[in-house]
Tab-separated table of C-alpha atoms and ligand atoms in Angstrom:
chain	number	residue	atom	x	y	z
D	24	MET	CA	-13.319	21.681	-9.687
D	25	ILE	CA	-9.609	22.619	-8.096
D	26	TYR	CA	-7.310	20.236	-8.627
D	27	ALA	CA	-4.543	20.612	-5.357
D	28	ASP	CA	-3.250	16.794	-5.587
D	29	ASN	CA	-0.094	17.649	-7.783
D	30	ALA	CA	1.999	15.489	-5.882
D	31	ALA	CA	0.010	12.485	-7.252
D	32	THR	CA	-0.220	13.359	-11.036
D	33	THR	CA	-0.360	16.306	-12.855
D	34	GLN	CA	-2.057	17.812	-15.849
D	35	LEU	CA	-0.287	17.200	-19.320
D	36	ASP	CA	2.014	20.161	-20.582
D	37	LYS	CA	0.348	21.570	-23.837
D	38	ASP	CA	3.524	21.835	-25.914
D	39	ALA	CA	4.216	17.921	-24.657
D	40	PHE	CA	0.809	16.953	-25.885
D	41	ASP	CA	1.379	18.615	-29.598
D	42	ALA	CA	4.548	17.100	-29.719
D	43	MET	CA	3.554	13.659	-28.946
D	44	ILE	CA	0.273	13.787	-31.668
D	45	PRO	CA	2.677	13.197	-35.153
D	46	PHE	CA	3.928	9.672	-32.983
D	47	MET	CA	0.563	8.489	-32.201
D	48	THR	CA	-0.701	9.159	-35.733
D	49	LYS	CA	1.582	9.361	-38.920
D	50	GLU	CA	4.797	8.265	-37.160
D	51	TYR	CA	4.132	5.092	-36.232
D	52	GLY	CA	7.354	3.527	-37.160
D	53	ASN	CA	9.550	1.126	-34.569
D	54	ALA	CA	12.194	2.859	-33.487
D	55	SER	CA	14.466	-0.344	-33.649
D	56	GLN	CA	13.768	-0.928	-37.579
D	57	PRO	CA	16.337	-0.097	-40.043
D	58	TYR	CA	14.088	1.277	-42.926
D	59	SER	CA	14.040	4.960	-43.568
D	60	PHE	CA	10.768	5.309	-42.124
D	61	ALA	CA	11.561	4.571	-38.700
D	62	SER	CA	14.340	7.186	-38.786
D	63	ILE	CA	12.243	10.100	-37.503
D	64	GLU	CA	11.294	7.658	-34.299
D	65	LYS	CA	15.229	7.003	-33.772
D	66	LYS	CA	15.942	10.759	-33.977
D	67	ALA	CA	12.920	11.640	-31.811
D	68	LEU	CA	14.803	9.329	-29.132
D	69	ARG	CA	18.139	10.810	-29.841
D	70	ASP	CA	16.675	14.238	-29.134
D	71	ALA	CA	14.634	13.630	-26.251
D	72	ARG	CA	17.399	11.801	-24.415
D	73	LYS	CA	19.780	14.629	-24.985
D	74	ILE	CA	16.929	17.084	-23.456
D	75	ILE	CA	16.582	14.776	-20.615
D	76	ALA	CA	20.189	14.563	-19.977
D	77	GLU	CA	20.784	18.552	-20.093
D	78	CYS	CA	18.465	18.885	-17.633
D	79	ILE	CA	20.260	16.945	-14.903
D	80	ASN	CA	23.623	17.631	-16.103
D	81	ALA	CA	23.911	13.885	-17.383
D	82	SER	CA	25.225	12.530	-20.793
D	83	PRO	CA	22.858	11.310	-23.370
D	84	GLU	CA	24.394	7.486	-22.913
D	85	GLU	CA	23.553	7.817	-18.756
D	86	ILE	CA	19.852	8.077	-19.743
D	87	PHE	CA	17.553	5.042	-19.716
D	88	PHE	CA	13.870	5.120	-20.689
D	89	THR	CA	11.427	3.079	-18.292
D	90	SER	CA	7.533	2.823	-17.981
D	91	GLY	CA	8.390	5.109	-14.587
D	92	GLY	CA	8.923	5.676	-11.028
D	93	THR	CA	8.160	2.334	-9.958
D	94	GLU	CA	10.183	0.179	-12.421
D	95	SER	CA	13.095	2.902	-12.122
D	96	ASP	CA	12.887	2.158	-8.224
D	97	ASN	CA	12.556	-1.703	-8.764
D	98	TRP	CA	15.436	-1.823	-11.096
D	99	ALA	CA	17.674	0.285	-8.708
D	100	ILE	CA	17.377	-1.860	-5.581
D	101	LYS	CA	16.818	-4.997	-7.453
D	102	LYS	CA	19.771	-4.785	-9.713
D	103	GLY	CA	21.747	-2.289	-8.325
D	104	SER	CA	21.941	-4.015	-5.134
D	105	GLN	CA	23.740	-6.676	-6.945
D	106	ILE	CA	26.542	-4.826	-8.476
D	107	TYR	CA	28.665	-4.603	-5.295
D	108	GLY	CA	26.537	-6.922	-3.193
D	109	GLY	CA	26.253	-6.609	0.723
D	110	ASP	CA	23.318	-4.850	2.536
D	111	VAL	CA	21.024	-2.156	1.375
D	112	VAL	CA	20.802	1.105	3.404
D	113	THR	CA	17.550	3.369	3.016
D	114	SER	CA	15.263	5.582	4.992
D	115	GLN	CA	11.698	5.191	6.824
D	116	ILE	CA	10.139	7.468	4.605
D	117	GLU	CA	10.676	6.098	1.023
D	118	HIS	CA	7.734	5.578	-1.490
D	119	HIS	CA	6.371	1.705	-1.075
D	120	ALA	CA	8.216	1.420	-4.677
D	121	ILE	CA	11.602	1.511	-2.532
D	122	LEU	CA	10.075	-0.017	0.573
D	123	ASN	CA	8.429	-3.379	-1.305
D	124	ALA	CA	11.715	-3.712	-3.477
D	125	CYS	CA	13.835	-3.759	-0.442
D	126	LYS	CA	11.341	-6.387	1.192
D	127	SER	CA	11.848	-8.483	-2.089
D	128	VAL	CA	15.693	-8.179	-2.002
D	129	SER	CA	16.158	-8.903	1.915
D	130	GLY	CA	16.876	-12.060	3.276
D	131	ASP	CA	19.093	-14.110	1.342
D	132	GLY	CA	22.318	-12.841	2.880
D	133	VAL	CA	21.014	-9.219	2.267
D	134	THR	CA	20.012	-7.053	5.630
D	135	VAL	CA	17.786	-3.910	4.597
D	136	LYS	CA	18.647	-0.988	7.093
D	137	TYR	CA	15.902	1.602	7.692
D	138	LEU	CA	17.336	5.317	8.261
D	139	PRO	CA	15.212	7.362	10.639
D	140	VAL	CA	14.187	10.982	10.214
D	141	ASP	CA	13.722	13.781	12.192
D	142	VAL	CA	10.657	15.693	13.093
D	143	THR	CA	10.888	17.474	9.538
D	144	GLY	CA	11.186	14.591	7.808
D	145	VAL	CA	14.747	14.860	7.026
D	146	VAL	CA	16.931	11.774	6.834
D	147	LYS	CA	19.685	12.234	10.018
D	148	THR	CA	22.917	12.220	8.386
D	149	ILE	CA	24.777	11.147	11.726
D	150	GLU	CA	22.909	7.956	11.850
D	151	ALA	CA	23.669	7.461	8.266
D	152	GLU	CA	27.299	7.819	9.263
D	153	ARG	CA	26.482	5.121	11.682
D	154	MET	CA	24.341	2.832	9.680
D	155	ILE	CA	26.306	3.075	6.495
D	156	ASP	CA	29.536	1.005	6.580
D	157	GLU	CA	32.034	-1.455	4.941
D	158	ASN	CA	29.068	-3.969	4.633
D	159	THR	CA	27.032	-1.749	2.569
D	160	GLY	CA	26.777	-2.439	-0.634
D	161	LEU	CA	23.678	0.038	-1.839
D	162	VAL	CA	22.372	2.751	-0.246
D	163	SER	CA	18.987	4.457	-1.513
D	164	VAL	CA	17.062	7.689	-0.145
D	165	MET	CA	14.681	9.937	-2.083
D	166	MET	CA	15.049	13.524	-3.368
D	167	ALA	CA	11.893	14.329	-1.749
D	168	ASN	CA	9.275	13.265	-0.174
D	169	ASN	CA	5.796	12.853	-1.716
D	170	GLU	CA	3.843	13.086	1.338
D	171	ILE	CA	5.483	16.024	3.279
D	172	GLY	CA	8.089	17.548	0.511
D	173	SER	CA	10.867	17.070	2.930
D	174	ILE	CA	14.046	17.462	0.792
D	175	GLN	CA	16.809	15.389	1.631
D	176	PRO	CA	20.732	16.023	2.122
D	177	ILE	CA	21.445	13.842	-1.001
D	178	LYS	CA	25.023	15.323	-1.533
D	179	GLU	CA	26.185	14.472	1.909
D	180	LEU	CA	24.394	11.043	1.858
D	181	ALA	CA	26.121	9.946	-1.646
D	182	ILE	CA	29.585	11.092	-0.125
D	183	ILE	CA	28.882	8.596	2.779
D	184	ALA	CA	27.888	5.878	0.632
D	185	HIS	CA	30.705	6.668	-1.344
D	186	ASN	CA	33.278	6.477	1.212
D	187	ASN	CA	31.783	3.312	2.280
D	188	ASN	CA	32.510	2.005	-1.359
D	189	ALA	CA	28.472	1.670	-1.683
D	190	LEU	CA	26.540	2.939	-4.696
D	191	PHE	CA	24.130	5.746	-4.298
D	192	HIS	CA	20.518	5.802	-5.630
D	193	THR	CA	17.983	8.364	-5.348
D	194	ASP	CA	14.246	8.024	-6.089
D	195	ALA	CA	13.726	11.624	-7.741
D	196	VAL	CA	10.022	11.518	-8.664
D	197	GLN	CA	8.896	14.221	-6.605
D	198	ALA	CA	12.014	16.262	-7.112
D	199	VAL	CA	12.692	15.945	-11.077
D	200	GLY	CA	11.508	19.196	-12.708
D	201	HIS	CA	10.383	20.901	-9.650
D	202	ILE	CA	13.893	21.795	-7.843
D	203	PRO	CA	17.461	21.842	-9.505
D	204	ILE	CA	19.262	18.663	-10.016
D	205	ASP	CA	23.140	18.015	-11.357
D	206	VAL	CA	23.635	14.220	-10.930
D	207	LYS	CA	27.716	15.178	-11.242
D	208	GLU	CA	27.519	17.648	-8.548
D	209	MET	CA	25.447	15.444	-6.333
D	210	ASN	CA	27.399	12.588	-6.784
D	211	ILE	CA	24.408	10.597	-7.510
D	212	ASP	CA	25.143	6.880	-9.260
D	213	LEU	CA	21.425	6.049	-10.047
D	214	LEU	CA	18.473	8.473	-10.190
D	215	SER	CA	14.621	7.461	-10.827
D	216	ALA	CA	12.064	9.916	-12.391
D	217	SER	CA	8.698	9.953	-13.851
D	218	ALA	CA	7.129	11.853	-16.532
D	219	HIS	CA	3.441	12.680	-14.970
D	220	LYS	CA	4.928	14.068	-11.633
D	221	PHE	CA	6.365	16.719	-13.981
D	222	ASN	CA	3.453	17.581	-16.539
D	223	GLY	CA	4.515	14.831	-18.816
D	224	PRO	CA	2.668	11.803	-19.909
D	225	LYS	CA	1.815	8.852	-17.442
D	226	GLY	CA	3.471	5.547	-17.847
D	227	ILE	CA	6.915	6.587	-19.079
D	228	GLY	CA	10.011	7.592	-17.092
D	229	PHE	CA	13.798	7.412	-16.918
D	230	MET	CA	16.715	6.302	-15.311
D	231	TYR	CA	20.354	7.794	-14.677
D	232	VAL	CA	23.036	5.256	-14.466
D	233	LYS	CA	26.343	6.901	-14.048
D	234	ARG	CA	29.040	5.938	-16.826
D	235	GLY	CA	30.794	3.134	-15.936
D	236	ILE	CA	28.399	1.428	-13.416
D	237	SER	CA	27.809	-2.123	-14.798
D	238	ILE	CA	23.761	-2.568	-13.890
D	239	GLN	CA	22.059	-5.592	-15.176
D	240	PRO	CA	18.988	-5.035	-16.804
D	241	TYR	CA	15.743	-5.648	-14.954
D	242	MET	CA	13.612	-6.680	-18.077
D	243	ASP	CA	14.878	-9.270	-20.523
D	244	GLY	CA	14.020	-9.247	-23.803
D	245	GLY	CA	15.246	-7.056	-26.751
D	246	SER	CA	18.283	-5.101	-27.315
D	247	GLN	CA	16.476	-1.847	-26.648
D	248	GLU	CA	18.335	0.990	-24.571
D	249	SER	CA	21.742	-0.358	-25.447
D	250	GLY	CA	20.474	-3.772	-24.307
D	251	LEU	CA	19.613	-2.370	-20.459
D	252	ARG	CA	15.747	-2.122	-20.971
D	253	ALA	CA	14.203	-4.253	-23.376
D	254	GLY	CA	11.075	-3.517	-25.052
D	255	THR	CA	9.444	-1.384	-27.721
D	256	GLU	CA	10.067	2.381	-27.158
D	257	ASN	CA	6.994	4.453	-26.312
D	258	VAL	CA	8.433	7.192	-28.743
D	259	ALA	CA	5.204	9.422	-28.097
D	260	ALA	CA	5.500	9.421	-24.286
D	261	ILE	CA	9.326	9.752	-24.420
D	262	VAL	CA	9.245	12.774	-26.620
D	263	GLY	CA	6.163	14.524	-24.257
D	264	MET	CA	8.529	13.633	-21.389
D	265	ALA	CA	11.243	15.564	-22.698
D	266	ILE	CA	9.171	18.695	-23.887
D	267	ALA	CA	7.599	18.686	-20.455
D	268	LEU	CA	10.687	18.308	-18.169
D	269	LYS	CA	12.159	21.095	-20.530
D	270	ASN	CA	9.383	23.415	-20.036
D	271	ASN	CA	9.200	22.792	-16.348
D	272	ILE	CA	12.684	23.685	-16.017
D	273	ALA	CA	13.101	26.845	-17.857
D	274	ASP	CA	10.297	28.171	-15.862
D	275	MET	CA	11.622	26.642	-12.663
D	276	GLN	CA	11.915	29.787	-10.538
D	277	THR	CA	8.998	31.542	-11.679
D	278	THR	CA	6.851	28.790	-10.759
D	279	LYS	CA	8.602	28.007	-7.235
D	280	ASP	CA	7.902	31.974	-6.555
D	281	HIS	CA	4.066	31.425	-7.527
D	282	LEU	CA	3.820	28.226	-5.739
D	283	ARG	CA	5.211	29.802	-2.407
D	284	ARG	CA	2.566	32.650	-2.882
D	285	LEU	CA	0.036	30.087	-2.941
D	286	GLU	CA	1.468	27.975	0.206
D	287	LYS	CA	1.442	31.479	2.224
D	288	ILE	CA	-2.531	32.289	1.143
D	289	VAL	CA	-3.385	28.892	2.793
D	290	VAL	CA	-1.194	28.905	5.970
D	291	GLU	CA	-1.608	32.501	6.696
D	292	LYS	CA	-5.579	32.343	6.484
D	293	LEU	CA	-5.304	29.074	8.733
D	294	SER	CA	-3.308	30.968	11.325
D	295	ASP	CA	-5.511	34.229	11.148
D	296	ARG	CA	-8.428	32.216	11.826
D	297	LYS	CA	-6.389	30.558	14.621
D	298	ILE	CA	-6.787	26.657	13.672
D	299	ASP	CA	-5.303	24.107	15.541
D	300	TYR	CA	-2.679	22.856	12.934
D	301	LEU	CA	0.812	21.579	12.320
D	302	LEU	CA	2.611	22.204	9.028
D	303	ASN	CA	4.818	19.218	8.268
D	304	GLY	CA	7.872	18.804	6.418
D	305	ASN	CA	11.246	21.079	6.512
D	306	LYS	CA	11.623	24.842	5.509
D	307	GLU	CA	13.032	24.368	1.615
D	308	LYS	CA	10.288	21.700	0.822
D	309	ILE	CA	8.904	20.768	-2.602
D	310	PRO	CA	7.247	23.932	-3.859
D	311	GLY	CA	3.528	23.692	-3.658
D	312	ASN	CA	3.575	20.817	-1.167
D	313	ILE	CA	1.560	21.489	1.916
D	314	SER	CA	1.430	18.921	4.311
D	315	LEU	CA	-1.097	19.846	7.158
D	316	SER	CA	-2.199	18.006	10.269
D	317	PHE	CA	-5.506	19.432	12.081
D	318	ARG	CA	-5.816	18.466	16.104
D	319	ASP	CA	-8.683	16.089	16.608
D	320	CYS	CA	-9.687	15.467	13.021
D	321	GLU	CA	-9.892	12.840	10.551
D	322	GLY	CA	-8.083	13.018	7.170
D	323	GLU	CA	-10.096	10.674	5.261
D	324	VAL	CA	-13.337	13.029	6.488
D	325	ILE	CA	-11.910	16.224	5.538
D	326	LEU	CA	-10.874	14.580	1.914
D	327	HIS	CA	-14.291	13.380	1.209
D	328	ARG	CA	-15.889	16.666	2.568
D	329	MET	CA	-13.762	18.450	0.122
D	330	ASP	CA	-14.396	16.372	-2.508
D	331	LEU	CA	-18.287	17.363	-2.387
D	332	MET	CA	-16.851	20.917	-2.747
D	333	GLY	CA	-15.121	20.175	-5.895
D	334	ILE	CA	-11.682	20.136	-4.410
D	335	CYS	CA	-9.291	17.286	-5.228
D	336	ILE	CA	-6.465	16.878	-1.997
D	337	SER	CA	-5.081	13.868	-0.803
D	338	THR	CA	-4.451	12.038	2.855
D	339	GLY	CA	-1.180	11.311	2.083
D	340	SER	CA	0.412	9.433	-1.046
D	341	ALA	CA	-1.728	8.652	-3.928
D	342	CYS	CA	-0.706	4.901	-3.750
D	343	ASP	CA	-1.847	4.839	0.168
D	344	SER	CA	-5.468	6.498	-0.498
D	345	VAL	CA	-7.134	3.278	0.143
D	346	ASN	CA	-5.259	2.561	3.257
D	347	THR	CA	-6.661	4.922	5.930
D	348	GLN	CA	-4.564	4.303	8.435
D	349	VAL	CA	-1.885	6.895	9.415
D	350	SER	CA	0.920	6.690	6.671
D	351	HIS	CA	4.491	5.512	7.726
D	352	VAL	CA	5.805	8.750	6.779
D	353	ILE	CA	3.514	10.480	9.429
D	354	LYS	CA	4.729	8.115	12.155
D	355	ALA	CA	8.367	8.192	11.095
D	356	ILE	CA	8.231	12.054	12.173
D	357	GLY	CA	6.889	11.622	15.295
D	358	LEU	CA	3.399	13.558	15.022
D	359	PRO	CA	1.268	13.275	18.160
D	360	MET	CA	-1.786	10.891	17.473
D	361	ASP	CA	-4.223	13.657	18.082
D	362	TYR	CA	-2.827	15.664	15.021
D	363	ALA	CA	-1.463	12.553	12.921
D	364	GLU	CA	-4.916	11.309	12.059
D	365	GLY	CA	-5.956	14.378	10.738
D	366	THR	CA	-3.277	15.050	8.314
D	367	ILE	CA	-3.892	15.892	4.637
D	368	ARG	CA	-1.662	16.854	1.829
D	369	VAL	CA	-2.497	19.868	-0.237
D	370	SER	CA	-0.366	19.565	-3.555
D	371	PHE	CA	-0.124	22.751	-6.036
D	372	GLY	CA	1.310	23.019	-9.306
D	373	ARG	CA	1.977	25.687	-11.840
D	374	TYR	CA	-1.851	25.375	-13.186
D	375	ASN	CA	-3.367	26.553	-9.829
D	376	ASP	CA	-3.866	30.369	-9.324
D	377	GLU	CA	-4.183	32.569	-6.412
D	378	ASN	CA	-8.480	32.144	-6.327
D	379	ASP	CA	-7.992	28.547	-6.123
D	380	ALA	CA	-5.496	28.680	-2.815
D	381	LYS	CA	-8.241	31.282	-1.512
D	382	THR	CA	-11.176	29.167	-2.248
D	383	LEU	CA	-9.622	25.951	-1.129
D	384	VAL	CA	-8.334	27.493	2.474
D	385	LYS	CA	-12.061	28.925	2.921
D	386	ALA	CA	-13.620	25.342	2.320
D	387	LEU	CA	-10.952	23.798	4.515
D	388	ILE	CA	-11.964	25.932	7.327
D	389	SER	CA	-15.542	25.416	6.915
D	390	ILE	CA	-14.835	21.821	7.837
D	391	VAL	CA	-11.805	21.965	10.208
D	392	GLY	CA	-13.124	25.748	11.893
W	414	PLP	N1	8.633	7.468	-5.748
W	414	PLP	C1	7.818	8.563	-5.657
W	414	PLP	C2	8.486	8.956	-4.253
W	414	PLP	C3	6.618	8.810	-5.796
W	414	PLP	O1	5.997	9.564	-5.312
W	414	PLP	C4	6.150	7.883	-6.970
W	414	PLP	C5	4.489	8.298	-7.130
W	414	PLP	O2	3.831	8.584	-6.459
W	414	PLP	C6	6.770	6.687	-7.671
W	414	PLP	C7	7.858	6.572	-7.069
W	414	PLP	C8	6.004	5.726	-8.585
W	414	PLP	O3	5.999	6.420	-9.542
W	414	PLP	P1	5.053	5.853	-10.813
W	414	PLP	O4	3.873	6.463	-10.631
W	414	PLP	O5	5.549	6.753	-11.864
W	414	PLP	O6	5.450	4.293	-10.933
């Protein structure tokens, strides 16, 4: 089996798994309890928060553990939009966790505006200058797109938001652990992340909330996470998330070089064989992400034939795999219909090797060639 769908989820890091085991066996105390049996869990949460904060140049008090990207995104949109009030500006290519949360806050005096992107899937800052104004309370633009990997001009967009006294949130689920992030340098107020996209466990993530931003909790309940995210902490998953992130960041440049080599193997072979295809996304996209559109083909058919050969790829985002229509992202970049329907996403991760890339492209050519 060749797994090339790392934008959907990733294999768990071995060190992360080892670090989680004690908290799923003997160290099962509730971190909120005052007795000494819970002190190991308390320390584990403290250490994990510190590691994660260092990975994005934040302070530990600015990191809040959540159940993953979807929860962080809902929190940011539904509660972030209430901080200053006013309208929400987002982009046309956001994940459905953002798009559907935006749908839910729209109306009742809140208007949601959608920034267009260029053919490479990058938000047009000139449109942002036009759309973000004194009526805007929250701007939310993803750091990297989950379908085509395009990296967005976050720093510039945050400046435009702040110049209009609006908050800036970024859904960095596809970016954390894959590209360098400095929340201070990038001027970010709120940031969403999810562990299973960077070789951590599923069902755990975090939100960065810049110090001084008074966001309301999304979940009501106990006083965990300084009263901002109720619910007994999943200590094992939090520990695993921190170790996975630390390891991914330590190897970031090596992994990037490795993944760029794998990308090159695939696209060069397709070009050598004169296959009629388009490579989507911008040049500086998320390492390992290859969104390809083949002329007069069906992405769905390619996916199933690859599956029969033991190769996992995707037609778009994992969450859209039941919806066989052309995705909103492919529509937004304006691909011609004869290519749009033949779109697939190959996403290599750090456990893939050159043989995977060679076998994958050979299989692909046998279908589209
Ligand atoms: N945002 C983006 C950009 C994603 O790619 C995903 C997952 O595919 C999510 C949010 C949702 O994250 P989670 O699976 O942790 O809920």
